[in-house]
One Martini backbone bead per residue (centre of mass of N, CA, C, O) as a GRO file, in nm:
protein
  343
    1UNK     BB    1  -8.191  -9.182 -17.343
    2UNK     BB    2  -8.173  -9.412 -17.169
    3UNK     BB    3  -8.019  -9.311 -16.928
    4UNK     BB    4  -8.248  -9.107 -16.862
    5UNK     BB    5  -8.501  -9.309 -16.846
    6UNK     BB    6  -8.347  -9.455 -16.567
    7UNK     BB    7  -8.358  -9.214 -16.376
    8UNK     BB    8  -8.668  -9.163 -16.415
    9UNK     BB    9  -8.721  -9.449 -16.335
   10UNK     BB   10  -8.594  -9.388 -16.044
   11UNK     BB   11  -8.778  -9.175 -15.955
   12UNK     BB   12  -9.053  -9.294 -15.954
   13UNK     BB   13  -8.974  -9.521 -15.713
   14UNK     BB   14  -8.907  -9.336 -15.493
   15UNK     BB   15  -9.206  -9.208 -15.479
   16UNK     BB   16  -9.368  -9.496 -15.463
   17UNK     BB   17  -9.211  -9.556 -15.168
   18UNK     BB   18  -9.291  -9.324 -15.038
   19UNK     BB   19  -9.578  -9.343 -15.021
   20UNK     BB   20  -9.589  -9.642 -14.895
   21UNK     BB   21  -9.435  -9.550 -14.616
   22UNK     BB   22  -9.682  -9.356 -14.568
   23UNK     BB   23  -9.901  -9.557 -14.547
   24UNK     BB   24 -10.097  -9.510 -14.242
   25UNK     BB   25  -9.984  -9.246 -14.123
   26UNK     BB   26  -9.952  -9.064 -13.853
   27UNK     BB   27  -9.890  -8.736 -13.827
   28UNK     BB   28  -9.919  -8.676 -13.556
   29UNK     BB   29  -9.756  -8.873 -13.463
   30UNK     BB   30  -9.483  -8.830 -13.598
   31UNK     BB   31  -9.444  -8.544 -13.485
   32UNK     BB   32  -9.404  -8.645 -13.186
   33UNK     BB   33  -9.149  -8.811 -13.224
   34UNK     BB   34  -8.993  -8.560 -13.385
   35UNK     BB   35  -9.008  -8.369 -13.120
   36UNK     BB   36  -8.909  -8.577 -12.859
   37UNK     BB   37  -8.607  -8.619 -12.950
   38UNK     BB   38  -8.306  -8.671 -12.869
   39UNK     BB   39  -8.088  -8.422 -13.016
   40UNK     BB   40  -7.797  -8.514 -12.890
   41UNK     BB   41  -7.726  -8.770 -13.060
   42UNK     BB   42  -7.642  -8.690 -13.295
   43UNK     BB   43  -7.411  -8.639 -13.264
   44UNK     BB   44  -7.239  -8.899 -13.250
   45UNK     BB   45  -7.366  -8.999 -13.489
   46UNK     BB   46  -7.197  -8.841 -13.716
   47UNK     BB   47  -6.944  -8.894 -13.574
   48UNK     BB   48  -6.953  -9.241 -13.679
   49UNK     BB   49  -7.017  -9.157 -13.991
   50UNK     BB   50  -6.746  -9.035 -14.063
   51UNK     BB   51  -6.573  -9.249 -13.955
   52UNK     BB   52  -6.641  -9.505 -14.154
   53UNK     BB   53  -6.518  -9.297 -14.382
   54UNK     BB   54  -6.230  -9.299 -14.268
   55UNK     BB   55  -6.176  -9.622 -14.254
   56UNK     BB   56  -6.246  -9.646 -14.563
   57UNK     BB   57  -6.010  -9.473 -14.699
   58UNK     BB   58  -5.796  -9.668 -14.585
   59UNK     BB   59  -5.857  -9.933 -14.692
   60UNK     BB   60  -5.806  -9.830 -14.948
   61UNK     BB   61  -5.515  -9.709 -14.954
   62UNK     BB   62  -5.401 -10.000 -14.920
   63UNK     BB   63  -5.466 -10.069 -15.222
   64UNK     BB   64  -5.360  -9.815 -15.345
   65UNK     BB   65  -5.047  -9.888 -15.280
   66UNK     BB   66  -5.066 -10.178 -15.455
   67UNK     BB   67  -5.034 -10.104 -15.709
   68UNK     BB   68  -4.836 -10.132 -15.961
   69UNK     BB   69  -4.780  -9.807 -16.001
   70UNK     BB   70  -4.681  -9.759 -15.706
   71UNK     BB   71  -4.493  -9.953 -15.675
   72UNK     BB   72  -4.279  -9.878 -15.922
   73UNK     BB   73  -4.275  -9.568 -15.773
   74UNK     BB   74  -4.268  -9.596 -15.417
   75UNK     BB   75  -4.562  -9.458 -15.390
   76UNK     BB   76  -4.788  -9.301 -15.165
   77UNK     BB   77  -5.122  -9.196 -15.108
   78UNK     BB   78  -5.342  -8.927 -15.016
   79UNK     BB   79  -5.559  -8.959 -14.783
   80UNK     BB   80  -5.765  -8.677 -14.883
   81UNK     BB   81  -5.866  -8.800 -15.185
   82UNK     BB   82  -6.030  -9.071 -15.092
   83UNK     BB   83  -6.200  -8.940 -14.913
   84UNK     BB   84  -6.346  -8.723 -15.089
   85UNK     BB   85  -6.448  -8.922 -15.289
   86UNK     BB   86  -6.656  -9.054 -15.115
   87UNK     BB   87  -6.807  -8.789 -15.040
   88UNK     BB   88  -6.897  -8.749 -15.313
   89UNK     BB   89  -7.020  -9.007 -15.389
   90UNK     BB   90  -7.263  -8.981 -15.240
   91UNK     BB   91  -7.358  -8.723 -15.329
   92UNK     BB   92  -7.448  -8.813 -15.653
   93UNK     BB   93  -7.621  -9.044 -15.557
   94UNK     BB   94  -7.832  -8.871 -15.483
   95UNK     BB   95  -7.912  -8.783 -15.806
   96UNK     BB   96  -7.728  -9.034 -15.915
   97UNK     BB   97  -7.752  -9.368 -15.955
   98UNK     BB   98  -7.417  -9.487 -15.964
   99UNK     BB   99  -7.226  -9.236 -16.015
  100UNK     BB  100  -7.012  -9.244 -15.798
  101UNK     BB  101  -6.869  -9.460 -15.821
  102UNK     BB  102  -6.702  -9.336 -16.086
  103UNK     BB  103  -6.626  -9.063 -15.992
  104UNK     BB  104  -6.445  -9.232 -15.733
  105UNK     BB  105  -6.247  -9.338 -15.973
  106UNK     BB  106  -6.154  -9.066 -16.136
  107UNK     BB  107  -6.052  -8.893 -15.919
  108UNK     BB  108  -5.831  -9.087 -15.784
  109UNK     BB  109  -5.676  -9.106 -16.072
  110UNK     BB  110  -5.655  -8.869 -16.094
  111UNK     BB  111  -5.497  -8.698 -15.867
  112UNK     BB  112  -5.258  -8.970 -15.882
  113UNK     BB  113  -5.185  -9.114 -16.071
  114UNK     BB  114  -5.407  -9.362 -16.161
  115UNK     BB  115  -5.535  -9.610 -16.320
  116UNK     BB  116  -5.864  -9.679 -16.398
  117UNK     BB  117  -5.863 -10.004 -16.385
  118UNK     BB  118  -5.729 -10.006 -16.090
  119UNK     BB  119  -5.914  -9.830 -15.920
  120UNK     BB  120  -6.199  -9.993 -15.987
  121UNK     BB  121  -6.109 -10.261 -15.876
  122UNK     BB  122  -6.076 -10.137 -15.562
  123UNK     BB  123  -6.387 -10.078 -15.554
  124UNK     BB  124  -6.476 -10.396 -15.624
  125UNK     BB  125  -6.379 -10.505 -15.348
  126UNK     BB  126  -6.476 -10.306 -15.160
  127UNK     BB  127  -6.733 -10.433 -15.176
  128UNK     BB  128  -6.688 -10.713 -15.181
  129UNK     BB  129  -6.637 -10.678 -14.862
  130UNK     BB  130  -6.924 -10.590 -14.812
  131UNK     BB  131  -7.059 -10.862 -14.921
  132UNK     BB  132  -6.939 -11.074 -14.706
  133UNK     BB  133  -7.031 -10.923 -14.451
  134UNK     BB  134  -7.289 -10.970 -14.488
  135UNK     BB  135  -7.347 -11.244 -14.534
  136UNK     BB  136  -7.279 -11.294 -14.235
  137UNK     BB  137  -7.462 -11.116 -14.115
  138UNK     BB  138  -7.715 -11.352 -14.219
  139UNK     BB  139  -7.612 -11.572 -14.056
  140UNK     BB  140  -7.670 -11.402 -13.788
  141UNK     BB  141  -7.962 -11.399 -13.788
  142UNK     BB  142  -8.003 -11.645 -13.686
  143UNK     BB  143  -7.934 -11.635 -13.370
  144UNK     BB  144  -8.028 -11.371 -13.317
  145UNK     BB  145  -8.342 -11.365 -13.497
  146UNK     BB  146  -8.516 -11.631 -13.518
  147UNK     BB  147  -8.778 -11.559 -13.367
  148UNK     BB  148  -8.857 -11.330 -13.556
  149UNK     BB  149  -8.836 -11.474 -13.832
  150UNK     BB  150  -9.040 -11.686 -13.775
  151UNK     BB  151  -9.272 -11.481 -13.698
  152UNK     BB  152  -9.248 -11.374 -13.956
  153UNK     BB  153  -9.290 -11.605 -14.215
  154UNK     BB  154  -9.564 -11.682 -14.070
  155UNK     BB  155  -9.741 -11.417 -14.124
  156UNK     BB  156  -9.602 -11.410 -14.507
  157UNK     BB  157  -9.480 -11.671 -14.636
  158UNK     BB  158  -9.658 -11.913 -14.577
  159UNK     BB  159  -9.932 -11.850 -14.729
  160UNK     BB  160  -9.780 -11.806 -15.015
  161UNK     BB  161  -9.695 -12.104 -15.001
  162UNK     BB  162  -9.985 -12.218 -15.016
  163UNK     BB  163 -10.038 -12.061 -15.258
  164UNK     BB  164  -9.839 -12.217 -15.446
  165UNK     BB  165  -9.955 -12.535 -15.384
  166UNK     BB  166 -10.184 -12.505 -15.479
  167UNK     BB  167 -10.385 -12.418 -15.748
  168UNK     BB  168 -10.179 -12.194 -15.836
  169UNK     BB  169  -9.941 -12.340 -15.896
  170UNK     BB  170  -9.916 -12.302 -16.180
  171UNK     BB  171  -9.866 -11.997 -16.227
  172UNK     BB  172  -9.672 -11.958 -16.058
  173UNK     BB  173  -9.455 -12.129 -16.205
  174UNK     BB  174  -9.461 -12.000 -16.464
  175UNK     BB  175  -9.353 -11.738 -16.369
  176UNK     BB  176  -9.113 -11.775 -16.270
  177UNK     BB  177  -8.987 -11.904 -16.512
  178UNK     BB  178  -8.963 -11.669 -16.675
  179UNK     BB  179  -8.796 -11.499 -16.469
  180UNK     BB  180  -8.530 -11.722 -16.524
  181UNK     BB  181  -8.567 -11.675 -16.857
  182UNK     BB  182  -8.465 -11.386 -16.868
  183UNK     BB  183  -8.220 -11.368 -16.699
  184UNK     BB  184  -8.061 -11.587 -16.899
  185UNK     BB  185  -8.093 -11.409 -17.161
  186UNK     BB  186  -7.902 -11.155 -17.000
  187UNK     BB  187  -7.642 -11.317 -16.942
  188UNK     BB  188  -7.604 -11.410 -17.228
  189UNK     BB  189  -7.588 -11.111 -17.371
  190UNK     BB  190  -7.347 -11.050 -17.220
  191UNK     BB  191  -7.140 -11.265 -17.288
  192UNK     BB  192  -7.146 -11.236 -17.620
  193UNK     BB  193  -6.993 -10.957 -17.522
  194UNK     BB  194  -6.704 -10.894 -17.488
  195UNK     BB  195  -6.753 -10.585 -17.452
  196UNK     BB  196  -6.883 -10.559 -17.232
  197UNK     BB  197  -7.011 -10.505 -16.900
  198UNK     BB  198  -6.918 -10.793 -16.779
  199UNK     BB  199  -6.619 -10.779 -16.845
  200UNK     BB  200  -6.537 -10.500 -16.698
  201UNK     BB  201  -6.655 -10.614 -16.429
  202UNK     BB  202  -6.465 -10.860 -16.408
  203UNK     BB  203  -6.184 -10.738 -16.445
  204UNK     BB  204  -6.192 -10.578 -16.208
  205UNK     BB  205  -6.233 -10.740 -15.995
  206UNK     BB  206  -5.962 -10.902 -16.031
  207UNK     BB  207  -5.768 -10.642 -15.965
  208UNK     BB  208  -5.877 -10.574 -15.686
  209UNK     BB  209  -5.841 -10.828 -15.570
  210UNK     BB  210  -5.592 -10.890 -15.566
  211UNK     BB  211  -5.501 -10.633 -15.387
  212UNK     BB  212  -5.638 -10.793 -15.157
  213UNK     BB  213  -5.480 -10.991 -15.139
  214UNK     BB  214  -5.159 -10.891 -15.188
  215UNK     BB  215  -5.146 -10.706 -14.909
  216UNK     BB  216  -4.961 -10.674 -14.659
  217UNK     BB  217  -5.176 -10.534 -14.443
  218UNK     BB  218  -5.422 -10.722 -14.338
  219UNK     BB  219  -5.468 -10.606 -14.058
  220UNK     BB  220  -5.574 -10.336 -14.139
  221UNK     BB  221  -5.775 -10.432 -14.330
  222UNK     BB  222  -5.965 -10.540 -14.095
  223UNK     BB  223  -5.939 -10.329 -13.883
  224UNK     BB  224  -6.102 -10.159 -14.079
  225UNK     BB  225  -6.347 -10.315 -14.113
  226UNK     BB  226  -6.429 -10.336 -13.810
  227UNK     BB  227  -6.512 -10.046 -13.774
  228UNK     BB  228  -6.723  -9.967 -14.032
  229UNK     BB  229  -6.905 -10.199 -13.864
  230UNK     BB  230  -6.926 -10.046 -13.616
  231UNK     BB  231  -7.011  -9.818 -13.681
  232UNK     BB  232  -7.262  -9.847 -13.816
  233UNK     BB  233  -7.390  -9.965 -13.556
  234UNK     BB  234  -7.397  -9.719 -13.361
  235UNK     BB  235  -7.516  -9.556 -13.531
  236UNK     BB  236  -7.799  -9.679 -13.454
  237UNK     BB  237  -7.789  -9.705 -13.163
  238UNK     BB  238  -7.819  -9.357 -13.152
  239UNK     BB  239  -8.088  -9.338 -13.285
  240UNK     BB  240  -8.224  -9.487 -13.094
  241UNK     BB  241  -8.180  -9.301 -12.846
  242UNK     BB  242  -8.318  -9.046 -12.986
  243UNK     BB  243  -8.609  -9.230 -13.059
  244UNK     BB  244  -8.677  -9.387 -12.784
  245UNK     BB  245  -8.637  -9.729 -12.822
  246UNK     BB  246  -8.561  -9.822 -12.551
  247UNK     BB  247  -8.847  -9.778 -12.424
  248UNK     BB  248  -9.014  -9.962 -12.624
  249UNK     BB  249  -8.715 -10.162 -12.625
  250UNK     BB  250  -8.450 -10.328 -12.547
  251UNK     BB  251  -8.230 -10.174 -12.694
  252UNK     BB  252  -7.918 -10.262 -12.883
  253UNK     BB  253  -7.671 -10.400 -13.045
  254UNK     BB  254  -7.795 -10.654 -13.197
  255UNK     BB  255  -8.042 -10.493 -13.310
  256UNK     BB  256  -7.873 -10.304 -13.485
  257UNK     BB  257  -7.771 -10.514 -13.643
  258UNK     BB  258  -7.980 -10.652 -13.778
  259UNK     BB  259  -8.108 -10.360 -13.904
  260UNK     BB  260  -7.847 -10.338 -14.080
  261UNK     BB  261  -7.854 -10.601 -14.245
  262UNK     BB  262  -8.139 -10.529 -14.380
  263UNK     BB  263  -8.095 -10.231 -14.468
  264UNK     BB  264  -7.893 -10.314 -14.692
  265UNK     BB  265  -8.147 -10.398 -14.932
  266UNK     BB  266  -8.132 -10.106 -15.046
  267UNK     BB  267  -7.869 -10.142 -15.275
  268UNK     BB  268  -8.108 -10.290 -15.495
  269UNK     BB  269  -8.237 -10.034 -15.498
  270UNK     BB  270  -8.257  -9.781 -15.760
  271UNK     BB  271  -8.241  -9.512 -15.575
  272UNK     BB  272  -8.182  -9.195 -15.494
  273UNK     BB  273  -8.023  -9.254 -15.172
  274UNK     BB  274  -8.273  -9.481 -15.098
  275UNK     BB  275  -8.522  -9.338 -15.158
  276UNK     BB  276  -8.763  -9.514 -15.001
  277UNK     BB  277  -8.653  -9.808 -14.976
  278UNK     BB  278  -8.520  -9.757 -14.685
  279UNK     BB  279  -8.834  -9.689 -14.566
  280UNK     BB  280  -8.971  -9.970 -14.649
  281UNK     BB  281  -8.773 -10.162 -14.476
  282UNK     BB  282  -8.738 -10.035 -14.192
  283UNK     BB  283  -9.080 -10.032 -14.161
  284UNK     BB  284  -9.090 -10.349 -14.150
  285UNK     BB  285  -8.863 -10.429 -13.987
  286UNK     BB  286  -8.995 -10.296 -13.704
  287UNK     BB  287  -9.261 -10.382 -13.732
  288UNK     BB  288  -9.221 -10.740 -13.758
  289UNK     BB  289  -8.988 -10.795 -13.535
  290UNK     BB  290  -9.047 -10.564 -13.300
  291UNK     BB  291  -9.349 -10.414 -13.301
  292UNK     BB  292  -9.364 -10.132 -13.394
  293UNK     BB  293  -9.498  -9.829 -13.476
  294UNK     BB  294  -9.505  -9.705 -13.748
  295UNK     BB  295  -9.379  -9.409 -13.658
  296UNK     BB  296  -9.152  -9.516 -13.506
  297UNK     BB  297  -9.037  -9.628 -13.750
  298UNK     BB  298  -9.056  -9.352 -13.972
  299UNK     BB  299  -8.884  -9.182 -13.825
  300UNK     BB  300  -8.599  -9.353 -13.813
  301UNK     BB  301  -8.597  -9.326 -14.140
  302UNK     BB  302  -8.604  -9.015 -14.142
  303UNK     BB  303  -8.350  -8.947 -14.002
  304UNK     BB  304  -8.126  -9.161 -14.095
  305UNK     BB  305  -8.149  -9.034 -14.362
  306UNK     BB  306  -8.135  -8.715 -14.351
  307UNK     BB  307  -7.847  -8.685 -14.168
  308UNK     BB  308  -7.682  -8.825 -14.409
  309UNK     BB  309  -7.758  -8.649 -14.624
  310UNK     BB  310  -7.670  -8.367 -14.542
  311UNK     BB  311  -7.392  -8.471 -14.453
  312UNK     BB  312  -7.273  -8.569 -14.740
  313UNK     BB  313  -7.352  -8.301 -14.875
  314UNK     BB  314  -7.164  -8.131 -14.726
  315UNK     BB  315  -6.884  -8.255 -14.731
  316UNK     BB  316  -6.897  -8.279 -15.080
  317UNK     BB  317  -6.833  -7.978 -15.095
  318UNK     BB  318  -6.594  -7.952 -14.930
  319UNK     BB  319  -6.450  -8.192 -15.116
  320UNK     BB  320  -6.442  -7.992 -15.350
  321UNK     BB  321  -6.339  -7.719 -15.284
  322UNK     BB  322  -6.052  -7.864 -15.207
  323UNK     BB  323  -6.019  -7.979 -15.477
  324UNK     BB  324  -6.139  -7.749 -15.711
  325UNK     BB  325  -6.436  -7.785 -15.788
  326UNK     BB  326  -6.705  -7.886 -15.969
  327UNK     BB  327  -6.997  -7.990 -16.039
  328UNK     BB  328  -6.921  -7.985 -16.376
  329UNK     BB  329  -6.644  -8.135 -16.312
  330UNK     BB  330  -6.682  -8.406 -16.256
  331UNK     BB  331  -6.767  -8.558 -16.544
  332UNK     BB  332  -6.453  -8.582 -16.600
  333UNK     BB  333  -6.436  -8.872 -16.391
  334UNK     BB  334  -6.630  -9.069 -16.621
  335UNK     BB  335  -6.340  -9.081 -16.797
  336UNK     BB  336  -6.080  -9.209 -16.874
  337UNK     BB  337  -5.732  -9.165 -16.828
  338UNK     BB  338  -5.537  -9.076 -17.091
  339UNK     BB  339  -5.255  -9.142 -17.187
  340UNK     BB  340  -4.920  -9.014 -17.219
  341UNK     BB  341  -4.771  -8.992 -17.578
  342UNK     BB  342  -4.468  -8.953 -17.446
  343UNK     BB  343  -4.438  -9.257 -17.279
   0.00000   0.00000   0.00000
């Protein structure tokens, strides 16, 4: 019950952000943006994006090739089973959000006949690898995009400083302290309980890391690295160049990368797919930074989300097929693969 009642409002964020994204927005301008668009480069868009997951697949593979179990028996993983779940795992997220990451790690353990807690291992890594990558992203921000910033800052954050600072200064930090005051209160609650939650993403990252950090290739794991967030950075670029954005303002790759690490900010909040938060972040960050129109701010939200959507959804069915499965068998790789009786 609880399970679903997370779900139902999960959708229910997505629709109030989606409305707020739409809110203001002249359909007969956002139609005309999206009349005009030069869908020419949709296919390179789709096919760094394509890419981008392929690159992804490999960095995956050396990682789970160096798991303890697979170098136990010599044997190396194949690489269009890590490809196939990445793809089923985004399109799942777009219907259960957060539930693609355990299919995706479900479905390469009983496929490779290797443990469920070292797959997700490898998954927290994968993660945590692109959350360093952020992290760098955000401080690349000062240098490429302070002058934006900071008349974003004066515009918006400045008032709010000044209004926390004066006479409501009391609630305001009231409100603050109770919202520290609960974090801390669900922290506590999570170390208390040994088998929580906490506990068993704790175990994961460890073992992911590990493996993360003593794979003997990581030349290729850089290289890897940098290309899924290279190829990330031309979606934007080509997205852009389909949205005539260039026309509006002269759009390059930094302006590309600094609002792909905004648009990153999208994965904090859960709804569906991104469904809403995509739209509501990618619309203020180019109306604010860049100066664009709301419409053609929320038509680049339209189009490059809506191409991942379909496209995902798309090989995603594809590598169900291939790999011989059903949609409503996916869930039977939510539970780890018990031991072999026998062994």
């Amino acid at each position: 019950m609880r399970q679903k009642l997370t779900y139902l409002l999960s959708f229910a964020l997505a629709v109030v952000l989606m409305v707020l994204a739409l809110r203001g927005v002249s359909f007969e301008q956002l139609w005309i943006s999206l009349r005009d668009a030069e869908y020419r480069w949709l296919g390179p868009t789709v096919l760094v994006m394509v890419l981008s997951h392929w690159f992804r697949a490999w960095r995956w593979k050396l990682m789970l090739d160096h798991l303890p179990e697979a170098r136990a028996e010599s044997r190396v993983t194949t690489f269009r089973f890590p490809l196939y779940a990445i793809f089923i795992s985004y399109m799942v997220n777009y219907v259960l959000p957060r539930v693609g990451e355990i299919v995706r790690v479900g479905s390469v353990a009983r496929k490779e006949r290797l443990s469920f807690s070292g797959v997700l291992g490898t998954v927290v890594a994968d993660r945590t690898s692109d959350v360093l990558v952020l992290l760098l992203g955000f401080l690349s921000l000062i240098p490429l995009a302070h002058d934006k910033l900071l008349a974003t800052y004066l515009r918006y954050f400045s008032p709010l400083i000044s209004w926390a600072v004066s006479g409501y200064r009391l609630l305001f930090w009231a409100i603050l302290a109770f919202c520290f005051g609960i974090a801390f209160w669900m922290v506590r609650r999570y170390v208390r309980k040994g088998e929580g939650r906490f506990f068993h993403i704790w175990k994961g990252f460890k073992a992911g890391f590990v493996s993360y950090l003593q794979t003997p290739k990581q030349i290729q794991m850089l290289v890897s690295t940098v290309l899924i967030w290279a190829s990330y950075t031309m979606m934007v670029l080509f997205s852009a160049y389909l949205l005539h954005l260039d026309d509006v303002d002269s759009w390059g790759v930094q302006d590309s990368w600094v609002l792909l690490v905004i648009g990153s900010l999208t994965s904090m909040i859960p709804t569906p797919g991104g469904v809403g938060s995509y739209h509501v972040i990618i619309r203020w960050a180019m109306v604010s930074l860049w100066g664009f129109s709301d419409e053609n701010a929320i038509a680049f939200a339209i189009v490059t989300h809506a191409a991942q959507m379909i496209v995902y959804n798309i090989l995603g069915f594809i590598s169900l097929f291939l790999q011989g499965e059903t949609i409503f068998g996916l869930f039977q790789y939510t539970t780890p693969l018990k031991p072999d009786p026998t062994s």
